[in-house]
Amino acid sequence: MRKLWIVVGVVVLLILALIVVLSFETRKEQAEALKNTDISLSGIEVNGISTEKIDLNITLNIYNPNDVTARLERMDYTVYANDVRIGSGSFEEPVEIPPNERRSTSTNFVGQPTSVTAAVISTLLTREVVWSVEGVVYFDTPLGTIEQSFDVNSS
């Protein structure tokens, strides 16, 4: 009888170990799938431009094609106008993106135009700008943070 209990105990432990391993693999696959989110630039609105500062509102669309909710924790980015670097910023407001859905998120960017020429500032004022934003988004997962690079533009 004692041997039977030992065998049953070993079988139960093996089943539990298998469940844990399969659960870990599933979470790992889900975390890796978050790297497939689609990020696009919805638009950049110029709030103000002067010789002291450039004030922009940047709106990104993020599509989650996965079967798990994506949680955007933060984003670091650099803004370009006609291939001229305007400056860098970060966004640290968490955004939940349900499976197979799209969310828009906006961030306010205020930079000093120290490296921006007068010609670029003039172009910004006339709105003849091809904007681009590149950076990294950080998704929170059960296994830690997943990074995804992006490079988007809009004219």
Tab-separated table of N, CA and C in Angstrom:
chain	number	residue	atom	x	y	z
A	1	MET	N	0.816	-1.197	0.000
A	1	MET	CA	0.000	0.000	0.000
A	1	MET	C	0.863	1.266	0.000
A	2	ARG	N	1.942	1.213	0.754
A	2	ARG	CA	2.813	2.376	0.840
A	2	ARG	C	3.431	2.688	-0.529
A	3	LYS	N	3.813	1.640	-1.280
A	3	LYS	CA	4.393	1.836	-2.610
A	3	LYS	C	3.383	2.502	-3.538
A	4	LEU	N	2.124	2.151	-3.406
A	4	LEU	CA	1.073	2.751	-4.230
A	4	LEU	C	0.990	4.257	-3.985
A	5	TRP	N	1.064	4.680	-2.725
A	5	TRP	CA	1.016	6.105	-2.389
A	5	TRP	C	2.241	6.839	-2.922
A	6	ILE	N	3.375	6.171	-2.893
A	6	ILE	CA	4.596	6.793	-3.424
A	6	ILE	C	4.457	6.979	-4.929
A	7	VAL	N	3.956	5.946	-5.625
A	7	VAL	CA	3.760	6.041	-7.075
A	7	VAL	C	2.755	7.140	-7.401
A	8	VAL	N	1.629	7.190	-6.673
A	8	VAL	CA	0.621	8.226	-6.899
A	8	VAL	C	1.225	9.611	-6.653
A	9	GLY	N	2.005	9.760	-5.606
A	9	GLY	CA	2.651	11.038	-5.291
A	9	GLY	C	3.603	11.475	-6.386
A	10	VAL	N	4.392	10.531	-6.914
A	10	VAL	CA	5.334	10.844	-7.991
A	10	VAL	C	4.572	11.251	-9.251
A	11	VAL	N	3.500	10.541	-9.582
A	11	VAL	CA	2.695	10.865	-10.757
A	11	VAL	C	2.095	12.264	-10.618
A	12	VAL	N	1.563	12.579	-9.442
A	12	VAL	CA	0.985	13.907	-9.205
A	12	VAL	C	2.054	14.992	-9.360
A	13	LEU	N	3.237	14.767	-8.815
A	13	LEU	CA	4.323	15.744	-8.951
A	13	LEU	C	4.735	15.922	-10.413
A	14	LEU	N	4.783	14.854	-11.167
A	14	LEU	CA	5.122	14.947	-12.587
A	14	LEU	C	4.061	15.733	-13.358
A	15	ILE	N	2.803	15.494	-13.047
A	15	ILE	CA	1.725	16.234	-13.707
A	15	ILE	C	1.820	17.712	-13.371
A	16	LEU	N	2.049	18.047	-12.112
A	16	LEU	CA	2.196	19.449	-11.706
A	16	LEU	C	3.394	20.103	-12.395
A	17	ALA	N	4.499	19.385	-12.490
A	17	ALA	CA	5.686	19.926	-13.162
A	17	ALA	C	5.387	20.176	-14.635
A	18	LEU	N	4.659	19.277	-15.275
A	18	LEU	CA	4.296	19.445	-16.681
A	18	LEU	C	3.407	20.671	-16.867
A	19	ILE	N	2.457	20.866	-15.973
A	19	ILE	CA	1.573	22.036	-16.046
A	19	ILE	C	2.383	23.325	-15.916
A	20	VAL	N	3.313	23.357	-14.986
A	20	VAL	CA	4.144	24.550	-14.782
A	20	VAL	C	4.982	24.833	-16.024
A	21	VAL	N	5.595	23.810	-16.591
A	21	VAL	CA	6.434	23.998	-17.783
A	21	VAL	C	5.598	24.488	-18.960
A	22	LEU	N	4.439	23.886	-19.188
A	22	LEU	CA	3.583	24.308	-20.296
A	22	LEU	C	3.071	25.724	-20.096
A	23	SER	N	2.740	26.078	-18.871
A	23	SER	CA	2.280	27.434	-18.575
A	23	SER	C	3.386	28.446	-18.854
A	24	PHE	N	4.602	28.132	-18.457
A	24	PHE	CA	5.737	29.024	-18.698
A	24	PHE	C	5.967	29.203	-20.192
A	25	GLU	N	5.925	28.106	-20.960
A	25	GLU	CA	6.129	28.194	-22.399
A	25	GLU	C	5.050	29.038	-23.059
A	26	THR	N	3.797	28.885	-22.629
A	26	THR	CA	2.702	29.681	-23.182
A	26	THR	C	2.919	31.157	-22.895
A	27	ARG	N	3.292	31.484	-21.670
A	27	ARG	CA	3.543	32.894	-21.325
A	27	ARG	C	4.721	33.448	-22.110
A	28	LYS	N	5.734	32.626	-22.313
A	28	LYS	CA	6.899	33.072	-23.075
A	28	LYS	C	6.496	33.375	-24.515
A	29	GLU	N	5.687	32.495	-25.125
A	29	GLU	CA	5.219	32.720	-26.490
A	29	GLU	C	4.358	33.976	-26.572
A	30	GLN	N	3.496	34.185	-25.584
A	30	GLN	CA	2.647	35.376	-25.575
A	30	GLN	C	3.493	36.639	-25.447
A	31	ALA	N	4.507	36.591	-24.597
A	31	ALA	CA	5.374	37.757	-24.421
A	31	ALA	C	6.122	38.066	-25.715
A	32	GLU	N	6.647	37.048	-26.368
A	32	GLU	CA	7.357	37.258	-27.626
A	32	GLU	C	6.427	37.781	-28.716
A	33	ALA	N	5.161	37.350	-28.705
A	33	ALA	CA	4.194	37.787	-29.715
A	33	ALA	C	3.945	39.288	-29.628
A	34	LEU	N	4.123	39.879	-28.448
A	34	LEU	CA	3.892	41.313	-28.296
A	34	LEU	C	4.851	42.137	-29.142
A	35	LYS	N	5.951	41.540	-29.549
A	35	LYS	CA	6.884	42.256	-30.418
A	35	LYS	C	6.285	42.515	-31.795
A	36	ASN	N	5.159	41.868	-32.102
A	36	ASN	CA	4.536	42.009	-33.412
A	36	ASN	C	3.482	43.111	-33.452
A	37	THR	N	3.396	43.950	-32.431
A	37	THR	CA	2.430	45.038	-32.477
A	37	THR	C	2.808	46.018	-33.591
A	38	ASP	N	1.797	46.647	-34.155
A	38	ASP	CA	1.994	47.569	-35.273
A	38	ASP	C	1.854	48.994	-34.761
A	39	ILE	N	2.873	49.806	-34.994
A	39	ILE	CA	2.874	51.190	-34.526
A	39	ILE	C	2.912	52.109	-35.740
A	40	SER	N	1.982	53.061	-35.784
A	40	SER	CA	1.954	54.025	-36.882
A	40	SER	C	1.779	55.435	-36.317
A	41	LEU	N	2.211	56.396	-37.094
A	41	LEU	CA	2.098	57.800	-36.692
A	41	LEU	C	0.775	58.346	-37.194
A	42	SER	N	-0.094	58.699	-36.269
A	42	SER	CA	-1.395	59.266	-36.632
A	42	SER	C	-1.228	60.719	-37.044
A	43	GLY	N	-0.362	61.429	-36.340
A	43	GLY	CA	-0.135	62.817	-36.690
A	43	GLY	C	0.696	63.554	-35.657
A	44	ILE	N	1.194	64.688	-36.083
A	44	ILE	CA	1.920	65.598	-35.188
A	44	ILE	C	1.298	66.970	-35.359
A	45	GLU	N	0.853	67.510	-34.250
A	45	GLU	CA	0.253	68.836	-34.248
A	45	GLU	C	1.250	69.825	-33.644
A	46	VAL	N	1.465	70.915	-34.332
A	46	VAL	CA	2.370	71.952	-33.838
A	46	VAL	C	1.570	72.878	-32.934
A	47	ASN	N	1.908	72.857	-31.658
A	47	ASN	CA	1.231	73.735	-30.690
A	47	ASN	C	1.863	75.115	-30.638
A	48	GLY	N	3.170	75.171	-30.916
A	48	GLY	CA	3.854	76.454	-30.886
A	48	GLY	C	5.308	76.308	-31.291
A	49	ILE	N	5.817	77.338	-31.962
A	49	ILE	CA	7.215	77.355	-32.376
A	49	ILE	C	7.759	78.752	-32.133
A	50	SER	N	8.917	78.787	-31.494
A	50	SER	CA	9.611	80.058	-31.306
A	50	SER	C	11.109	79.756	-31.301
A	51	THR	N	11.906	80.783	-31.125
A	51	THR	CA	13.354	80.556	-31.060
A	51	THR	C	13.749	79.881	-29.749
A	52	GLU	N	12.846	79.897	-28.751
A	52	GLU	CA	13.142	79.283	-27.455
A	52	GLU	C	12.642	77.847	-27.332
A	53	LYS	N	11.533	77.528	-28.028
A	53	LYS	CA	10.997	76.176	-27.868
A	53	LYS	C	10.133	75.759	-29.046
A	54	ILE	N	10.039	74.439	-29.193
A	54	ILE	CA	9.134	73.814	-30.146
A	54	ILE	C	8.191	72.939	-29.325
A	55	ASP	N	6.898	73.167	-29.470
A	55	ASP	CA	5.880	72.451	-28.694
A	55	ASP	C	5.013	71.647	-29.667
A	56	LEU	N	5.052	70.318	-29.526
A	56	LEU	CA	4.328	69.427	-30.431
A	56	LEU	C	3.429	68.477	-29.646
A	57	ASN	N	2.380	68.010	-30.296
A	57	ASN	CA	1.562	66.931	-29.767
A	57	ASN	C	1.687	65.778	-30.752
A	58	ILE	N	2.233	64.651	-30.292
A	58	ILE	CA	2.496	63.490	-31.146
A	58	ILE	C	1.463	62.416	-30.825
A	59	THR	N	0.768	61.921	-31.859
A	59	THR	CA	-0.233	60.866	-31.668
A	59	THR	C	0.186	59.631	-32.452
A	60	LEU	N	0.291	58.516	-31.727
A	60	LEU	CA	0.632	57.233	-32.337
A	60	LEU	C	-0.562	56.296	-32.237
A	61	ASN	N	-0.718	55.443	-33.250
A	61	ASN	CA	-1.692	54.358	-33.219
A	61	ASN	C	-0.927	53.072	-32.980
A	62	ILE	N	-1.423	52.256	-32.064
A	62	ILE	CA	-0.786	50.979	-31.770
A	62	ILE	C	-1.831	49.886	-31.933
A	63	TYR	N	-1.542	48.929	-32.821
A	63	TYR	CA	-2.446	47.810	-33.067
A	63	TYR	C	-1.844	46.549	-32.451
A	64	ASN	N	-2.658	45.830	-31.685
A	64	ASN	CA	-2.233	44.597	-31.035
A	64	ASN	C	-2.879	43.412	-31.756
A	65	PRO	N	-2.126	42.706	-32.622
A	65	PRO	CA	-2.693	41.579	-33.367
A	65	PRO	C	-2.701	40.266	-32.581
A	66	ASN	N	-2.314	40.325	-31.342
A	66	ASN	CA	-2.137	39.113	-30.539
A	66	ASN	C	-3.409	38.731	-29.790
A	67	ASP	N	-3.377	37.560	-29.175
A	67	ASP	CA	-4.534	37.091	-28.419
A	67	ASP	C	-4.411	37.391	-26.924
A	68	VAL	N	-3.461	38.235	-26.563
A	68	VAL	CA	-3.311	38.685	-25.179
A	68	VAL	C	-3.259	40.213	-25.162
A	69	THR	N	-3.671	40.801	-24.063
A	69	THR	CA	-3.625	42.256	-23.906
A	69	THR	C	-2.179	42.719	-23.833
A	70	ALA	N	-1.875	43.765	-24.584
A	70	ALA	CA	-0.546	44.381	-24.539
A	70	ALA	C	-0.621	45.581	-23.598
A	71	ARG	N	0.342	45.692	-22.705
A	71	ARG	CA	0.393	46.826	-21.777
A	71	ARG	C	1.657	47.631	-22.072
A	72	LEU	N	1.437	48.771	-22.733
A	72	LEU	CA	2.542	49.679	-23.021
A	72	LEU	C	2.883	50.422	-21.739
A	73	GLU	N	4.097	50.221	-21.249
A	73	GLU	CA	4.534	50.870	-20.008
A	73	GLU	C	5.146	52.239	-20.254
A	74	ARG	N	5.992	52.316	-21.278
A	74	ARG	CA	6.641	53.590	-21.578
A	74	ARG	C	7.203	53.559	-22.986
A	75	MET	N	7.654	54.736	-23.432
A	75	MET	CA	8.204	54.877	-24.774
A	75	MET	C	9.273	55.967	-24.737
A	76	ASP	N	10.389	55.704	-25.386
A	76	ASP	CA	11.433	56.707	-25.597
A	76	ASP	C	11.505	56.962	-27.096
A	77	TYR	N	11.590	58.224	-27.506
A	77	TYR	CA	11.510	58.528	-28.933
A	77	TYR	C	12.346	59.749	-29.294
A	78	THR	N	12.611	59.869	-30.601
A	78	THR	CA	13.273	61.037	-31.174
A	78	THR	C	12.413	61.522	-32.335
A	79	VAL	N	12.219	62.835	-32.417
A	79	VAL	CA	11.374	63.447	-33.443
A	79	VAL	C	12.264	64.122	-34.483
A	80	TYR	N	11.882	63.918	-35.760
A	80	TYR	CA	12.586	64.542	-36.882
A	80	TYR	C	11.591	65.310	-37.744
A	81	ALA	N	12.027	66.446	-38.271
A	81	ALA	CA	11.246	67.218	-39.239
A	81	ALA	C	12.113	67.353	-40.479
A	82	ASN	N	11.648	66.801	-41.595
A	82	ASN	CA	12.428	66.811	-42.844
A	82	ASN	C	13.852	66.288	-42.614
A	83	ASP	N	13.944	65.201	-41.877
A	83	ASP	CA	15.203	64.506	-41.561
A	83	ASP	C	16.144	65.296	-40.648
A	84	VAL	N	15.666	66.373	-40.050
A	84	VAL	CA	16.467	67.133	-39.092
A	84	VAL	C	15.963	66.787	-37.691
A	85	ARG	N	16.893	66.372	-36.833
A	85	ARG	CA	16.522	65.994	-35.468
A	85	ARG	C	16.020	67.206	-34.698
A	86	ILE	N	14.785	67.082	-34.189
A	86	ILE	CA	14.190	68.161	-33.399
A	86	ILE	C	14.504	67.956	-31.920
A	87	GLY	N	14.478	66.706	-31.475
A	87	GLY	CA	14.780	66.411	-30.080
A	87	GLY	C	14.239	65.051	-29.679
A	88	SER	N	14.460	64.712	-28.417
A	88	SER	CA	14.029	63.415	-27.882
A	88	SER	C	13.102	63.614	-26.707
A	89	GLY	N	12.280	62.604	-26.470
A	89	GLY	CA	11.357	62.673	-25.351
A	89	GLY	C	10.986	61.286	-24.867
A	90	SER	N	10.124	61.247	-23.876
A	90	SER	CA	9.642	59.970	-23.356
A	90	SER	C	8.178	60.105	-22.978
A	91	PHE	N	7.536	58.969	-22.917
A	91	PHE	CA	6.117	58.876	-22.608
A	91	PHE	C	5.989	57.780	-21.564
A	92	GLU	N	5.378	58.105	-20.424
A	92	GLU	CA	5.342	57.129	-19.338
A	92	GLU	C	3.950	56.940	-18.750
A	93	GLU	N	2.922	56.996	-19.597
A	93	GLU	CA	1.563	56.732	-19.142
A	93	GLU	C	1.140	55.373	-19.684
A	94	PRO	N	0.908	54.387	-18.812
A	94	PRO	CA	0.550	53.048	-19.295
A	94	PRO	C	-0.710	53.056	-20.160
A	95	VAL	N	-0.678	52.234	-21.206
A	95	VAL	CA	-1.801	52.092	-22.131
A	95	VAL	C	-2.086	50.603	-22.298
A	96	GLU	N	-3.330	50.201	-22.048
A	96	GLU	CA	-3.754	48.819	-22.250
A	96	GLU	C	-4.321	48.696	-23.660
A	97	ILE	N	-3.816	47.715	-24.426
A	97	ILE	CA	-4.301	47.485	-25.783
A	97	ILE	C	-4.855	46.063	-25.834
A	98	PRO	N	-6.186	45.918	-25.823
A	98	PRO	CA	-6.789	44.580	-25.845
A	98	PRO	C	-6.421	43.809	-27.120
A	99	PRO	N	-6.587	42.489	-27.090
A	99	PRO	CA	-6.283	41.676	-28.267
A	99	PRO	C	-7.053	42.144	-29.499
A	100	ASN	N	-6.365	42.181	-30.628
A	100	ASN	CA	-6.947	42.525	-31.927
A	100	ASN	C	-7.626	43.892	-31.936
A	101	GLU	N	-7.095	44.822	-31.168
A	101	GLU	CA	-7.642	46.186	-31.149
A	101	GLU	C	-6.537	47.204	-31.348
A	102	ARG	N	-6.956	48.416	-31.675
A	102	ARG	CA	-6.045	49.543	-31.899
A	102	ARG	C	-6.335	50.622	-30.863
A	103	ARG	N	-5.296	51.234	-30.353
A	103	ARG	CA	-5.431	52.354	-29.429
A	103	ARG	C	-4.558	53.498	-29.911
A	104	SER	N	-5.070	54.709	-29.746
A	104	SER	CA	-4.281	55.906	-30.016
A	104	SER	C	-3.782	56.442	-28.688
A	105	THR	N	-2.566	56.921	-28.711
A	105	THR	CA	-2.005	57.534	-27.512
A	105	THR	C	-1.220	58.773	-27.940
A	106	SER	N	-1.339	59.804	-27.151
A	106	SER	CA	-0.682	61.075	-27.475
A	106	SER	C	0.292	61.466	-26.384
A	107	THR	N	1.299	62.187	-26.796
A	107	THR	CA	2.271	62.717	-25.852
A	107	THR	C	2.648	64.125	-26.281
A	108	ASN	N	2.893	64.959	-25.325
A	108	ASN	CA	3.303	66.324	-25.611
A	108	ASN	C	4.828	66.386	-25.595
A	109	PHE	N	5.394	66.945	-26.623
A	109	PHE	CA	6.841	67.098	-26.733
A	109	PHE	C	7.173	68.580	-26.731
A	110	VAL	N	8.060	68.973	-25.844
A	110	VAL	CA	8.555	70.351	-25.818
A	110	VAL	C	10.074	70.268	-25.862
A	111	GLY	N	10.645	70.871	-26.909
A	111	GLY	CA	12.093	70.842	-27.060
A	111	GLY	C	12.648	72.209	-27.353
A	112	GLN	N	13.950	72.326	-27.168
A	112	GLN	CA	14.634	73.572	-27.487
A	112	GLN	C	15.268	73.434	-28.854
A	113	PRO	N	15.003	74.366	-29.737
A	113	PRO	CA	15.501	74.251	-31.112
A	113	PRO	C	16.959	74.661	-31.271
A	114	THR	N	17.821	74.221	-30.375
A	114	THR	CA	19.221	74.636	-30.438
A	114	THR	C	19.927	74.122	-31.687
A	115	SER	N	19.541	72.914	-32.150
A	115	SER	CA	20.211	72.363	-33.328
A	115	SER	C	19.376	72.522	-34.593
A	116	VAL	N	18.282	73.270	-34.506
A	116	VAL	CA	17.383	73.438	-35.643
A	116	VAL	C	17.681	74.771	-36.314
A	117	THR	N	17.891	74.712	-37.614
A	117	THR	CA	18.228	75.924	-38.355
A	117	THR	C	16.988	76.793	-38.563
A	118	ALA	N	17.223	78.042	-38.917
A	118	ALA	CA	16.125	78.972	-39.189
A	118	ALA	C	15.286	78.475	-40.363
A	119	ALA	N	15.918	77.825	-41.335
A	119	ALA	CA	15.185	77.307	-42.497
A	119	ALA	C	14.202	76.217	-42.074
A	120	VAL	N	14.627	75.361	-41.147
A	120	VAL	CA	13.729	74.303	-40.663
A	120	VAL	C	12.583	74.912	-39.866
A	121	ILE	N	12.881	75.904	-39.039
A	121	ILE	CA	11.814	76.560	-38.271
A	121	ILE	C	10.824	77.217	-39.229
A	122	SER	N	11.321	77.841	-40.285
A	122	SER	CA	10.434	78.449	-41.287
A	122	SER	C	9.552	77.383	-41.942
A	123	THR	N	10.135	76.236	-42.258
A	123	THR	CA	9.371	75.133	-42.849
A	123	THR	C	8.304	74.640	-41.878
A	124	LEU	N	8.660	74.546	-40.595
A	124	LEU	CA	7.687	74.116	-39.590
A	124	LEU	C	6.506	75.083	-39.531
A	125	LEU	N	6.788	76.360	-39.648
A	125	LEU	CA	5.727	77.365	-39.590
A	125	LEU	C	4.806	77.298	-40.798
A	126	THR	N	5.330	76.894	-41.956
A	126	THR	CA	4.498	76.803	-43.159
A	126	THR	C	3.829	75.441	-43.287
A	127	ARG	N	4.118	74.535	-42.362
A	127	ARG	CA	3.484	73.204	-42.303
A	127	ARG	C	3.897	72.271	-43.439
A	128	GLU	N	4.968	72.602	-44.171
A	128	GLU	CA	5.466	71.737	-45.231
A	128	GLU	C	6.526	70.810	-44.658
A	129	VAL	N	6.064	69.853	-43.849
A	129	VAL	CA	7.001	69.035	-43.085
A	129	VAL	C	6.694	67.561	-43.278
A	130	VAL	N	7.748	66.785	-43.437
A	130	VAL	CA	7.632	65.333	-43.351
A	130	VAL	C	8.169	64.971	-41.969
A	131	TRP	N	7.264	64.521	-41.115
A	131	TRP	CA	7.619	64.166	-39.747
A	131	TRP	C	8.035	62.707	-39.681
A	132	SER	N	8.962	62.412	-38.808
A	132	SER	CA	9.269	61.025	-38.498
A	132	SER	C	9.597	60.918	-37.017
A	133	VAL	N	9.241	59.784	-36.472
A	133	VAL	CA	9.483	59.503	-35.060
A	133	VAL	C	10.078	58.109	-34.989
A	134	GLU	N	11.175	57.988	-34.285
A	134	GLU	CA	11.765	56.667	-34.069
A	134	GLU	C	12.018	56.492	-32.588
A	135	GLY	N	11.984	55.250	-32.166
A	135	GLY	CA	12.216	55.017	-30.755
A	135	GLY	C	11.992	53.575	-30.348
A	136	VAL	N	11.709	53.403	-29.066
A	136	VAL	CA	11.496	52.085	-28.485
A	136	VAL	C	10.291	52.155	-27.567
A	137	VAL	N	9.382	51.169	-27.706
A	137	VAL	CA	8.276	51.027	-26.767
A	137	VAL	C	8.603	49.853	-25.856
A	138	TYR	N	8.119	49.936	-24.623
A	138	TYR	CA	8.377	48.908	-23.618
A	138	TYR	C	7.042	48.332	-23.158
A	139	PHE	N	6.845	47.025	-23.419
A	139	PHE	CA	5.624	46.340	-23.017
A	139	PHE	C	5.886	45.534	-21.756
A	140	ASP	N	4.958	45.622	-20.818
A	140	ASP	CA	5.031	44.844	-19.583
A	140	ASP	C	4.415	43.471	-19.842
A	141	THR	N	5.103	42.400	-19.469
A	141	THR	CA	4.598	41.038	-19.623
A	141	THR	C	4.807	40.289	-18.315
A	142	PRO	N	4.177	39.130	-18.163
A	142	PRO	CA	4.405	38.326	-16.953
A	142	PRO	C	5.866	37.902	-16.798
A	143	LEU	N	6.610	37.916	-17.879
A	143	LEU	CA	8.008	37.493	-17.826
A	143	LEU	C	8.984	38.661	-17.809
A	144	GLY	N	8.493	39.863	-17.672
A	144	GLY	CA	9.362	41.034	-17.666
A	144	GLY	C	9.013	41.982	-18.801
A	145	THR	N	9.902	42.903	-19.070
A	145	THR	CA	9.673	43.934	-20.078
A	145	THR	C	10.180	43.478	-21.441
A	146	ILE	N	9.355	43.690	-22.465
A	146	ILE	CA	9.724	43.393	-23.853
A	146	ILE	C	9.896	44.732	-24.573
A	147	GLU	N	10.987	44.891	-25.314
A	147	GLU	CA	11.253	46.108	-26.069
A	147	GLU	C	10.915	45.896	-27.544
A	148	GLN	N	10.356	46.944	-28.167
A	148	GLN	CA	10.103	46.903	-29.601
A	148	GLN	C	10.504	48.245	-30.190
A	149	SER	N	11.388	48.219	-31.166
A	149	SER	CA	11.804	49.441	-31.858
A	149	SER	C	10.754	49.816	-32.889
A	150	PHE	N	10.656	51.111	-33.177
A	150	PHE	CA	9.761	51.579	-34.225
A	150	PHE	C	10.368	52.772	-34.934
A	151	ASP	N	9.937	52.974	-36.170
A	151	ASP	CA	10.371	54.095	-36.995
A	151	ASP	C	9.203	54.412	-37.916
A	152	VAL	N	8.500	55.502	-37.645
A	152	VAL	CA	7.282	55.835	-38.388
A	152	VAL	C	7.387	57.246	-38.937
A	153	ASN	N	6.669	57.509	-40.032
A	153	ASN	CA	6.684	58.867	-40.573
A	153	ASN	C	5.319	59.237	-41.142
A	154	SER	N	5.162	60.535	-41.342
A	154	SER	CA	3.920	61.085	-41.867
A	154	SER	C	4.259	62.387	-42.564
A	155	SER	N	3.531	62.678	-43.612
A	155	SER	CA	3.812	63.955	-44.296
A	155	SER	C	2.693	64.926	-44.071
